[in-house]
XYZ file of C-alpha atoms in Angstrom:
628
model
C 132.107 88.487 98.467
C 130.129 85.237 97.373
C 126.248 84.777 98.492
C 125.642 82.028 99.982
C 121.831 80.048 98.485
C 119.746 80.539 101.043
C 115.932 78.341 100.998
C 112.954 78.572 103.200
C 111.249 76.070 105.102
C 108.682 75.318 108.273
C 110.142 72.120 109.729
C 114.103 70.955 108.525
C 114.313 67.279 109.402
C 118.119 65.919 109.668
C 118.597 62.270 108.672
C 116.076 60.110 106.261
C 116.349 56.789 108.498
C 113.274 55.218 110.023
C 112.491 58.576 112.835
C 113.130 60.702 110.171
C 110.594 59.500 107.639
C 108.483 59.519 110.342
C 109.554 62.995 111.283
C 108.866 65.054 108.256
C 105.811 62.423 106.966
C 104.005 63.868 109.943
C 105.125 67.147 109.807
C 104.290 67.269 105.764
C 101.028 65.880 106.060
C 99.677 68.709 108.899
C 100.595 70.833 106.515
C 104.307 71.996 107.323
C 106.318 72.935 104.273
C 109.103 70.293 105.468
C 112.829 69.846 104.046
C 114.369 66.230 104.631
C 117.807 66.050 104.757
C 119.815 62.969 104.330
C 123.636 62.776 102.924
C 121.918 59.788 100.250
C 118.900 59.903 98.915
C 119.596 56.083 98.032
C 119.248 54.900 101.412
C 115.592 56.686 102.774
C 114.159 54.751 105.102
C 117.209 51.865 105.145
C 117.006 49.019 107.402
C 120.551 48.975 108.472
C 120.542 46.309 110.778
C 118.020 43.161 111.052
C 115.338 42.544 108.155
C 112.602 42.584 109.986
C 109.763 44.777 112.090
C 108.040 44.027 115.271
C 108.660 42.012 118.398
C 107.730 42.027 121.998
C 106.958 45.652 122.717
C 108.534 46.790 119.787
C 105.254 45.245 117.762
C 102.998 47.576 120.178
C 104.962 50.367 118.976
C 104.463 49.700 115.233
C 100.331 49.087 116.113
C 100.477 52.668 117.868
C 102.594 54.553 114.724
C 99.561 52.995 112.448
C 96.758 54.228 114.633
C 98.084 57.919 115.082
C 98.577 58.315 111.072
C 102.300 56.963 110.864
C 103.578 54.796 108.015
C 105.531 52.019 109.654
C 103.302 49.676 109.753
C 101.931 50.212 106.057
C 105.235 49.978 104.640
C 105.543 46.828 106.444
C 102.652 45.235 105.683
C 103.345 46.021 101.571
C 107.131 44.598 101.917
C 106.866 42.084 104.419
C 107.817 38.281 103.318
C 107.292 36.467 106.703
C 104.365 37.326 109.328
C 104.239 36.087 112.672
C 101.991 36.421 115.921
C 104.510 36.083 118.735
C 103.623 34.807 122.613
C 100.339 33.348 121.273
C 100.297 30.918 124.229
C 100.396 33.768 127.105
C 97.654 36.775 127.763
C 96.784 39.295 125.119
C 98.937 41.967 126.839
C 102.460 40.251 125.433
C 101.500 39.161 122.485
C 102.778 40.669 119.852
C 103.569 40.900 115.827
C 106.819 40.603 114.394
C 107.445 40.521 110.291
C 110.483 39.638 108.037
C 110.688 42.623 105.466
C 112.273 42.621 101.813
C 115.110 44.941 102.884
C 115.183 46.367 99.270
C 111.469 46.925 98.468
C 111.241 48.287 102.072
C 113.570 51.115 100.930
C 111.507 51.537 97.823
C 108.387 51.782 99.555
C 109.729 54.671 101.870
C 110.908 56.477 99.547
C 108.023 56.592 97.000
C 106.284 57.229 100.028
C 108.583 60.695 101.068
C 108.949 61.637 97.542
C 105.097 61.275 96.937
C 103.889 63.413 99.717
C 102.630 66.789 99.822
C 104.573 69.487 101.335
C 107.984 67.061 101.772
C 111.149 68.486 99.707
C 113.894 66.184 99.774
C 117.559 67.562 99.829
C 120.822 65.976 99.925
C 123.760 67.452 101.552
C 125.659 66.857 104.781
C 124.608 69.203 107.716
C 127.483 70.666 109.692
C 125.602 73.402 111.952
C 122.169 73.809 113.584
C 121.460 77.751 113.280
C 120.663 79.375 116.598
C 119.838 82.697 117.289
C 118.266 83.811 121.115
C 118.589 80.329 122.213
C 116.267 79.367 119.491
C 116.790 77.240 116.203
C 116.185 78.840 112.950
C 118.082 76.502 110.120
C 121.032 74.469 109.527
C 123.610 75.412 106.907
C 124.800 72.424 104.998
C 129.120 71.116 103.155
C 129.105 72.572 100.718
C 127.935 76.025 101.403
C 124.415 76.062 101.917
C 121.922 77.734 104.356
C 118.391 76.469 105.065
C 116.035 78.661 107.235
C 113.317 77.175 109.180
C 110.840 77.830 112.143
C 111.673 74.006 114.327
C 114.933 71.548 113.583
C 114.481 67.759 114.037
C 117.736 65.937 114.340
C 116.948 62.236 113.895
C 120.857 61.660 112.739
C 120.854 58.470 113.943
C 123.970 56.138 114.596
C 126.239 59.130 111.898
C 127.290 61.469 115.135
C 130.963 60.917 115.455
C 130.501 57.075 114.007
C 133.210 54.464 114.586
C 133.191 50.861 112.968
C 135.091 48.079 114.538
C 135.666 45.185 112.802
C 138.561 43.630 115.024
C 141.462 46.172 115.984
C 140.581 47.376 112.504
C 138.559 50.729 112.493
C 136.931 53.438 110.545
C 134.998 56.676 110.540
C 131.190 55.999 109.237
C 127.712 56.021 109.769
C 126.878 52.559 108.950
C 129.272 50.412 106.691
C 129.213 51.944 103.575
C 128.668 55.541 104.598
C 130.516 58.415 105.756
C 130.456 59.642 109.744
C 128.783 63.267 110.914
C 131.237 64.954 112.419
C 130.692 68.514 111.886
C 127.470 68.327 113.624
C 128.868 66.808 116.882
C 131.452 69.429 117.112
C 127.883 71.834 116.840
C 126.401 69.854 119.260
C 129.535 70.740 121.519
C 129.683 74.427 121.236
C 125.555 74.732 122.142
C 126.703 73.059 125.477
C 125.039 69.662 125.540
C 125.785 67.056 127.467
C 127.268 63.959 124.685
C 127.718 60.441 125.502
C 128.964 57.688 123.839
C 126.946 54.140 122.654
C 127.536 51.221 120.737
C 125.431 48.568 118.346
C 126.586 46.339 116.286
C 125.785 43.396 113.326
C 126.144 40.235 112.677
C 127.584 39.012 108.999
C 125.823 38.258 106.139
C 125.308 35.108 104.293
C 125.053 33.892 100.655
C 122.310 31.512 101.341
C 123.195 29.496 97.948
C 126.342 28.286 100.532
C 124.201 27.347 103.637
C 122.985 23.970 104.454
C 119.202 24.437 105.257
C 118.754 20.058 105.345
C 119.102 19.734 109.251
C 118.051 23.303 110.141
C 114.568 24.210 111.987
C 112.403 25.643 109.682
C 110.445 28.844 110.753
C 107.017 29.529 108.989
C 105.010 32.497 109.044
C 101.566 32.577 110.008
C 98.629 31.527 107.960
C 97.065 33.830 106.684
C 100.049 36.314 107.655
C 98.306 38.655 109.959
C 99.050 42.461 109.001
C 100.252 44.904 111.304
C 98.380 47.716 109.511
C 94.484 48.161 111.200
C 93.657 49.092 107.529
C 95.598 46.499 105.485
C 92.981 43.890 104.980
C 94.972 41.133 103.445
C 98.840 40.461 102.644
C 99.385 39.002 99.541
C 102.845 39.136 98.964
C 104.477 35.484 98.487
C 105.756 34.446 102.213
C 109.354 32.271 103.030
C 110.249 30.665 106.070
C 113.466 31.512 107.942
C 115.792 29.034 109.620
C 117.279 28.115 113.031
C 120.626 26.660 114.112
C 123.165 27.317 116.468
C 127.048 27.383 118.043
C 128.741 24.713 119.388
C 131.480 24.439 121.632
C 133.871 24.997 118.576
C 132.315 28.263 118.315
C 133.064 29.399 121.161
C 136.275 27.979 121.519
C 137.101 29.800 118.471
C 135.856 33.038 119.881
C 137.332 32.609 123.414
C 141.038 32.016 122.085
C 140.714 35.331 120.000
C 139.500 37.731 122.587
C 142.623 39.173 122.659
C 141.756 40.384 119.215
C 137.939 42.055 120.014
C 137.732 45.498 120.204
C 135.390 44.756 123.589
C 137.703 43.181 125.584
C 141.131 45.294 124.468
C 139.467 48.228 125.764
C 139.300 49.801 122.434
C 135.509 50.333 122.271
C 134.366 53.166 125.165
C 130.789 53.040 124.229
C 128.145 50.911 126.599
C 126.337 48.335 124.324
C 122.656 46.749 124.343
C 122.663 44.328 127.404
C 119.474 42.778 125.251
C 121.024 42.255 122.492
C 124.584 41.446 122.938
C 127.696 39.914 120.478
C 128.079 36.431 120.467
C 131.902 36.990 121.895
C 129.787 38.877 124.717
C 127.138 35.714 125.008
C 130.269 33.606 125.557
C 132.151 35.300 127.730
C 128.506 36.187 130.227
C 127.482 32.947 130.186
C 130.839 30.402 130.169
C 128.473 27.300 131.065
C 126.036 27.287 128.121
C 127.532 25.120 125.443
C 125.615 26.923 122.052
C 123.643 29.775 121.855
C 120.662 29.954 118.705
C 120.841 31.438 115.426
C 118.411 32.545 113.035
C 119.315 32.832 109.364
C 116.564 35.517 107.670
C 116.305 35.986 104.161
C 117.143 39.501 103.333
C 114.611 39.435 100.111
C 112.825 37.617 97.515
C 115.796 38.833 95.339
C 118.474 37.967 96.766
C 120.326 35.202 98.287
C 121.743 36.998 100.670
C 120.455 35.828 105.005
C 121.304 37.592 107.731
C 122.755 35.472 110.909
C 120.912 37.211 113.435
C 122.070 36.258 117.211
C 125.708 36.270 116.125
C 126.366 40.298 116.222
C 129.937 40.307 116.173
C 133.262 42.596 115.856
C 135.954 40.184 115.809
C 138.412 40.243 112.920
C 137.442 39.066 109.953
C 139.089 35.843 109.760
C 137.638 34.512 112.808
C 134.491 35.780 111.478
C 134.991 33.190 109.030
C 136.175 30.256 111.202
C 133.080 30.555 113.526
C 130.757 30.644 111.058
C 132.139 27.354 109.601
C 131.935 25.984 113.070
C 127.829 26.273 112.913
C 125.817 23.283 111.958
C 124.646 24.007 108.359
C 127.362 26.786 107.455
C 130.216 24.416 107.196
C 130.661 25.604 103.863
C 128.839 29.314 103.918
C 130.530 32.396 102.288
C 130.305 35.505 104.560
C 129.146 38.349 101.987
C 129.691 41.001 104.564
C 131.388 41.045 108.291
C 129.620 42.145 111.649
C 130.578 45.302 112.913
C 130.590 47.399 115.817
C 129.808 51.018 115.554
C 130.058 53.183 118.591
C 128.409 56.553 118.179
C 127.944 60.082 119.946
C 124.419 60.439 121.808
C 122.491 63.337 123.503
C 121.433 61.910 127.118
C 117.462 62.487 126.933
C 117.184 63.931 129.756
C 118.242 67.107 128.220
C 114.683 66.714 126.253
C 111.238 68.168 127.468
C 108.368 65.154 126.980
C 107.568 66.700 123.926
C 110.918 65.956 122.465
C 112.139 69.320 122.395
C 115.569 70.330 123.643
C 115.422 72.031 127.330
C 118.552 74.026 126.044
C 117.614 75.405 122.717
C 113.677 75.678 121.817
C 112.431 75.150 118.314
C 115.421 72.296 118.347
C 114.138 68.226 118.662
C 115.745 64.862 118.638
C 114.218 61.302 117.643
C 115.687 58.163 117.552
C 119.270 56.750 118.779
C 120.609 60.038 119.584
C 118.447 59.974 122.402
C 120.100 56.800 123.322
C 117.463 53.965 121.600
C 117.958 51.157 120.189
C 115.680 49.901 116.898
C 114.041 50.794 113.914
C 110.552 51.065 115.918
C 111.718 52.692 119.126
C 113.425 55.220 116.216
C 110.040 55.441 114.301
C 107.992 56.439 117.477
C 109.916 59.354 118.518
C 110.260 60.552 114.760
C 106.100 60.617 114.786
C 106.131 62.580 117.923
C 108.768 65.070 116.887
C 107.057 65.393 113.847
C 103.674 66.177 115.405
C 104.985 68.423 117.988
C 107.279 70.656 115.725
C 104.046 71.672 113.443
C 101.878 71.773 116.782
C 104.816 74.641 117.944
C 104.471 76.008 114.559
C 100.948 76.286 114.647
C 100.886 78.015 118.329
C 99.345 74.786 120.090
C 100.125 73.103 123.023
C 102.579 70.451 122.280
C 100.836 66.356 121.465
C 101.920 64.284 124.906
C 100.691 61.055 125.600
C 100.071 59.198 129.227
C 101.902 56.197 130.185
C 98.218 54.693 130.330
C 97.838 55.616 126.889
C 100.266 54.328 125.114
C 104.148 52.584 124.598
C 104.837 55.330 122.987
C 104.333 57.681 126.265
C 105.858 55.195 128.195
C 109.355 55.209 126.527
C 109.197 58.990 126.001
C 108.868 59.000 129.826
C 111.449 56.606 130.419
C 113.757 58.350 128.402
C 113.078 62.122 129.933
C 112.627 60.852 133.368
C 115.185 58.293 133.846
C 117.753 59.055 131.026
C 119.539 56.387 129.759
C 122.795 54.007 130.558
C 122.713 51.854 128.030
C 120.653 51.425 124.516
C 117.078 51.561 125.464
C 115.080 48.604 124.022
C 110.993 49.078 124.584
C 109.683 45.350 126.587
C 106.057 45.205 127.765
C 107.603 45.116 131.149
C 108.531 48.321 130.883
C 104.040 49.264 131.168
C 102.812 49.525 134.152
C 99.458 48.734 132.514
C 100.388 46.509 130.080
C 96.311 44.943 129.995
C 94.896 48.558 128.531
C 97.750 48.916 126.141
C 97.237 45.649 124.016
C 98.122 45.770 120.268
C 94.817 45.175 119.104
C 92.839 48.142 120.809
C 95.978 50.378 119.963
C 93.387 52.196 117.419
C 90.732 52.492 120.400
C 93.784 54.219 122.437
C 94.895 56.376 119.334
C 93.537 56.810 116.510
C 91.000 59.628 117.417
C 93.972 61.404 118.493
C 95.737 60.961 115.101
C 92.544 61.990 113.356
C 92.005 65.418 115.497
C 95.942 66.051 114.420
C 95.553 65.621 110.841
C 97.499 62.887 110.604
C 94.554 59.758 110.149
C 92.420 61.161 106.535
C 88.861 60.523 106.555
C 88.638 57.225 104.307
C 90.958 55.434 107.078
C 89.109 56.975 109.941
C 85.829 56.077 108.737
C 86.954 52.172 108.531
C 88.259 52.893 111.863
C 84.633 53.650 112.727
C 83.128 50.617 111.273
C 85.570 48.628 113.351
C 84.835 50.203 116.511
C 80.972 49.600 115.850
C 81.112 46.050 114.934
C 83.467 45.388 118.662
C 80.896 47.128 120.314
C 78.001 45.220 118.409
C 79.827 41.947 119.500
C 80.141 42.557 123.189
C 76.473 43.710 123.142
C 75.241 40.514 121.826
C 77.900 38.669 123.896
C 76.470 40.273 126.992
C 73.063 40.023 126.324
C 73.270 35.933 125.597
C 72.490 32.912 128.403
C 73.235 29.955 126.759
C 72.340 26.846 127.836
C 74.170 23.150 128.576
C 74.271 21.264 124.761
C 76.638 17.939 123.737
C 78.078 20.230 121.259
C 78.694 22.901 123.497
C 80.327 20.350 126.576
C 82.451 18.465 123.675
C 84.079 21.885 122.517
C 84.494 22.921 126.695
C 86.265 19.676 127.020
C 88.455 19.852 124.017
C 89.302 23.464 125.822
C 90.530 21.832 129.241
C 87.032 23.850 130.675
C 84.395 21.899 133.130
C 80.869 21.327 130.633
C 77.758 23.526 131.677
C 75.061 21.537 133.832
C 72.952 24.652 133.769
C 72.049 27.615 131.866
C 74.952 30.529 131.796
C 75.748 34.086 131.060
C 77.985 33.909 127.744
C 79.727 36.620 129.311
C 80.505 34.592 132.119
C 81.865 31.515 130.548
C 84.216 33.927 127.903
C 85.972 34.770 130.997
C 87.456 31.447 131.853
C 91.390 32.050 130.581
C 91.021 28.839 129.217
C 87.787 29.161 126.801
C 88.476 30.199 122.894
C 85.829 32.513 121.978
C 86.664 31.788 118.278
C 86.307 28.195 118.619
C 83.226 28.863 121.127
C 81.742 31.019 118.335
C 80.790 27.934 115.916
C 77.882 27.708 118.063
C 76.483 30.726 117.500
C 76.168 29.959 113.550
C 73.529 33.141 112.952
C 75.383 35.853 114.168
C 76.688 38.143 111.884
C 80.007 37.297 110.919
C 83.047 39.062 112.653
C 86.926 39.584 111.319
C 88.683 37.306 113.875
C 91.324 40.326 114.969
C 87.970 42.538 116.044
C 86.603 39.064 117.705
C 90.126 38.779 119.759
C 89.709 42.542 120.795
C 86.005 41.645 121.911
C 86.854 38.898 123.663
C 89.885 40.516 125.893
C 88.066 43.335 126.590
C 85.303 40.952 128.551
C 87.744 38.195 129.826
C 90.313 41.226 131.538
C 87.331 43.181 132.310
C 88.049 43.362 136.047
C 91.789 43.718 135.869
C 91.526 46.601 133.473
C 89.240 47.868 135.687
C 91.183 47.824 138.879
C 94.349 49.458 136.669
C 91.919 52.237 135.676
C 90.885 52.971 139.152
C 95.243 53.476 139.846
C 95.280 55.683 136.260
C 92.435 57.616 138.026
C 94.359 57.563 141.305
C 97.671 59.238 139.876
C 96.327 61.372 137.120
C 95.790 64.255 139.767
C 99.948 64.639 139.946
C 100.222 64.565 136.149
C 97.982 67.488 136.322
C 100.078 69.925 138.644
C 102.504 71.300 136.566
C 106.369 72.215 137.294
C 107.370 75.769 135.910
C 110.666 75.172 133.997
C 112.512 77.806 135.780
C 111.927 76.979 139.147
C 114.666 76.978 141.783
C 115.120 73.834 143.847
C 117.669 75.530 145.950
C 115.190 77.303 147.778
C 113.023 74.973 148.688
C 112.896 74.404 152.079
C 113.364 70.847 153.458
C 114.451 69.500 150.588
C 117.830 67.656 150.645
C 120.678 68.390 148.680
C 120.350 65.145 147.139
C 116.478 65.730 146.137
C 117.486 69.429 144.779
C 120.109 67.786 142.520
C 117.752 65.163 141.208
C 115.115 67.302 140.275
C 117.153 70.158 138.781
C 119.306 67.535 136.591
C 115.814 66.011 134.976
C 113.464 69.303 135.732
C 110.132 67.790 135.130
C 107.420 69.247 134.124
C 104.795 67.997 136.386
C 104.406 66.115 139.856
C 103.754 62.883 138.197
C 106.651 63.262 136.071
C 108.820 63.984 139.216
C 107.724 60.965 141.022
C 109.357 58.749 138.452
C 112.600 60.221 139.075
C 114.759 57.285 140.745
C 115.313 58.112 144.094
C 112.899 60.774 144.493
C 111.000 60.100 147.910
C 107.747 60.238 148.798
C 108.350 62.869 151.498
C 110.280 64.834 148.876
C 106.975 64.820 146.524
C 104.805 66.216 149.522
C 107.190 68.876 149.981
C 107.927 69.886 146.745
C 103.843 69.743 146.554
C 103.344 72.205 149.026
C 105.675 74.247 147.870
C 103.833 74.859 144.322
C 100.562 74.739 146.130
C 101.617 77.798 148.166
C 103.046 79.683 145.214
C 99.991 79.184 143.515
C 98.173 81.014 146.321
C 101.445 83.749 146.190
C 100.523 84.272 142.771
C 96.830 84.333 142.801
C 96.562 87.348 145.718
């Protein structure tokens, strides 16, 4: 009888996409002896959708991954080719970074990353079982015959569970174009009992930009000087390319409407719900029959290539009308499609099945991160890899698991929203989704975080220390700010009026005048010639903390209100059926999610108020029970 290679490890990561560099980077760097599994080692840390990083919400994700000790934002910052501050016109609280990325040296960059880091073994093979013994994980085995022991199991497989690509009526097991499915691992999933969904994503084609027409497009420039995402990247000085904008006509989606009968979406071949925020084009059309073009951005995939991406035209009609609509664009009359969009519908774990520190309810040791938990995104993805990452070597180490509050960070807030509420359809992070948005800006996500990181292991000293100097020289600023009158001056009233803001007649708190939304502190500044000079990202920080100084303070005072219910914990194995007054309705609720505090079970849709006070009297009193 044949042996079967066994290895040891602390933490087994599953999948090497953007949660699971993440994943086993933070689990490595605590200290973990960590195994990352991924069926390529050519594709770690592969964008396989959009070139790019960032966006509304998704930015304050990347800004809270850098300040805890994650790499996102680094590897960003040393790939990107096009930087941009979006919503610069509207308060600090939405505005947010977004950044083109050369898709190739992205890769790279990962990758030299993984392969550099202490305690990170890299190992390519295709999982097919997650090892479970007394409910707990304890390895994976691995086609061919391999076994791999471990103390915690992240699965961060990603969009490979069961994959399906449509392109038309045309379809075919993979991961991602190019790669083969997971299958074995779904049918594990089955046998441990969980509950599986189904999702869909998709892409849009691919362009050889030596075929486009850029003459009559919109050109869209970067930022100058590109403004990093990283809090310690002081400068990017990679060369910088603008992307493009067009978009359909009514040809286009003529074209598309007269071949619906030949999209997998409307034949009823594809069962998975897809993004509502980012939808195909044939799904634009249909939704919205009165608009008569829709816009397009063509984004260069690299500085070494020709190749764009059409983003805003995510598609999964056959090839051939593929071609005809992109012909139909103004500008791509002549472009040659390199690769088609695709749909890819995929297996999913609804996340309610997840405690909030990404561990499994159903088998302990066992955590998921990324689209298996029913996300959409590379950052979303990146987020939950971090905090699986953390709270696997926190287990290991016999400490109480890393969660954050939703006044803490966007990272808490989409954990929550994914534990609490579960999920319908792809989740997409918007700063909508905070209820206090003002305190969880992208420039004071290092304020928020990075003392956390640092007490983890995850933020070394150097970067801490810098974090230090920042925090001193904000602090320094506001002092002097607060401490200043200044007084009426023609300088002073010319630079109000350029502003749109009334002149001063009479001498004035600085403080006071900052806090008109329509003063420019950085403009304001020049009059102020000796003070010592200030980076202009710590001078924004400054000046938001003093201009939303009352709002913030009002949303602290509701933080302080509802903290007391985050603090009453929810033993896992209570029984709802025996709690009196509760209505059948209520008992089902709670028992489907099974929170772990009071807080957490007030964020329950459809939980009432008068089912809170009951279910708080109930722990109250067997608290007391306990106690005697």
């Amino acid at each position: 009888m044949k042996s079967v290679p066994i290895e040891e490890f602390e933490v087994i990561v599953i999948g090497a996409g953007h949660a699971g560099c993440e994943a086993a980077l933070a689990a490595a760097r605590i200290g973990k002896e960590t195994a990352l599994f991924t069926m390529n080692l050519d594709t770690i840390g592969r964008m396989s959708c959009n070139p790019a990083i960032g966006g509304i919400g998704k930015g304050h994700l990347v800004k809270e991954i850098d300040a805890l000790g994650g790499e996102m934002a680094r590897a960003i910052d040393a790939t990107g080719i096009q930087f941009r501050r979006l919503n610069t016109r509207k308060g600090p609280a939405v505005q947010a970074s977004r950044a083109q990325a050369d898709r190739l040296s992205y890769h790279k960059y990962m990758r030299q990353v993984v392969e550099s880091t202490a305690h990170l073994h890299l190992r390519q093979g295709t999982v097919s079982d997650i090892m479970v013994r007394d409910g707990r994980a304890i390895g994976i085995s691995c086609f061919p015959e391999r076994i791999y022991h471990s103390l915690a199991v992240i699965n961060t497989s990603g969009t490979f569970l069961n994959g399906l690509i449509h392109i038309g009526l045309d379809q075919f097991p993979a991961g991602r174009d190019g790669e083969f499915p997971a299958i074995r691992l779904s049918e594990c999933y089955k046998k441990l009992g969980f509950e599986i969904g189904r999702l869909k994503t998709g892409t849009p084609p691919r362009l050889d930009g030596k075929t486009i027409d850029f003459s009559g497009m919109g050109v869209q420039k970067g930022d100058e000087p590109p403004p990093p995402f990283s809090f310690s990247t002081e400068k990017i000085e990679r060369p910088q390319v603008c992307c493009y904008t067009t978009q359909t006509t009514a040809e286009t989606h003529q074209i598309i409407t007269d071949n619906l009968d030949r999209s997998p979406l409307y034949c009823g071949v594809i069962v998975g719900t897809g993004p509502r925020y980012c939808p195909s084009i044939e799904t634009k059309v249909v939704r919205f029959p009165d608009k008569t073009s829709h816009h397009l951005f063509l984004e260069p995939e690299g500085l070494q290539t020709t190749e764009y991406y059409a983003n805003g035209i995510p598609t999964s009609l056959p090839y051939d009308v593929q071609v005809a609509l992109i012909k139909s664009i103004p500008g791509l009359e002549n472009a040659e499609m390199t690769r088609p969009g695709y749909a890819i519908e995929y297996d999913f774990f609804p996340p309610t099945q997840l405690k909030p520190s990404l561990e499994t309810k159903r088998i302990e040791n066992l955590y998921h991160a990324g689209q298996i938990n029913g996300t959409s995104g590379y950052e979303e993805a990146a987020a939950q890899g971090l905090m699986a990452g953390i709270n696997a070597a926190q287990k290991i180490k016999g400490q109480e698991p890393f969660e954050l509050r939703r006044d803490q960070a966007y990272i808490a807030v989409m954990i929550d929203d994914l534990c609490t509420h579960g999920v319908l359809e792809p989740y997409r992070m918007f700063t909508s989704r905070a209820e206090y948005r003002l305190l969880l800006r992208e420039d004071n996500a290092d304020e928020r975080l990075t003392e956390y990181g640092y007490q983890i292991g995850l933020v070394p000293e150097n970067v801490y220390h810098q974090f230090q100097q920042r925090r001193r020289a904000i602090d320094l600023e506001k002092e002097r700010i607060n401490e200043t009158i200044i007084s009426p001056a023609p300088f002073l009233n010319d630079i109000l009026q350029e502003m749109g803001s009334a002149p001063l007649s009479e001498p004035l708190p600085l403080k006071k005048l900052i806090s008109r939304p329509e003063v420019d502190f950085t403009t304001l500044r020049q009059c102020f010639p000796d003070w010592p000079h200030i980076l202009s990202r710590y001078l924004k920080t400054a000046e938001s903390d003093i201009k939303y100084e009352g709002y913030i303070r009002r949303q602290s005072e509701q933080i302080n209100q509802m903290r007391h219910l985050e603090k009453i914990k929810i033993p896992l194995n209570i029984d709802y059926a025996v709690i009196q007054g509760l209505t059948l309705e209520m008992r089902e609720r709670l028992a489907e999610v099974s929170p772990g505090t009071l807080g957490q079970a007030s964020r329950i849709p459809g939980v009432t108020p008068a089912a809170l006070s009951i279910l708080m009297i109930y722990l109250k009193s067997s608290q007391a029970r306990r106690k005697k």
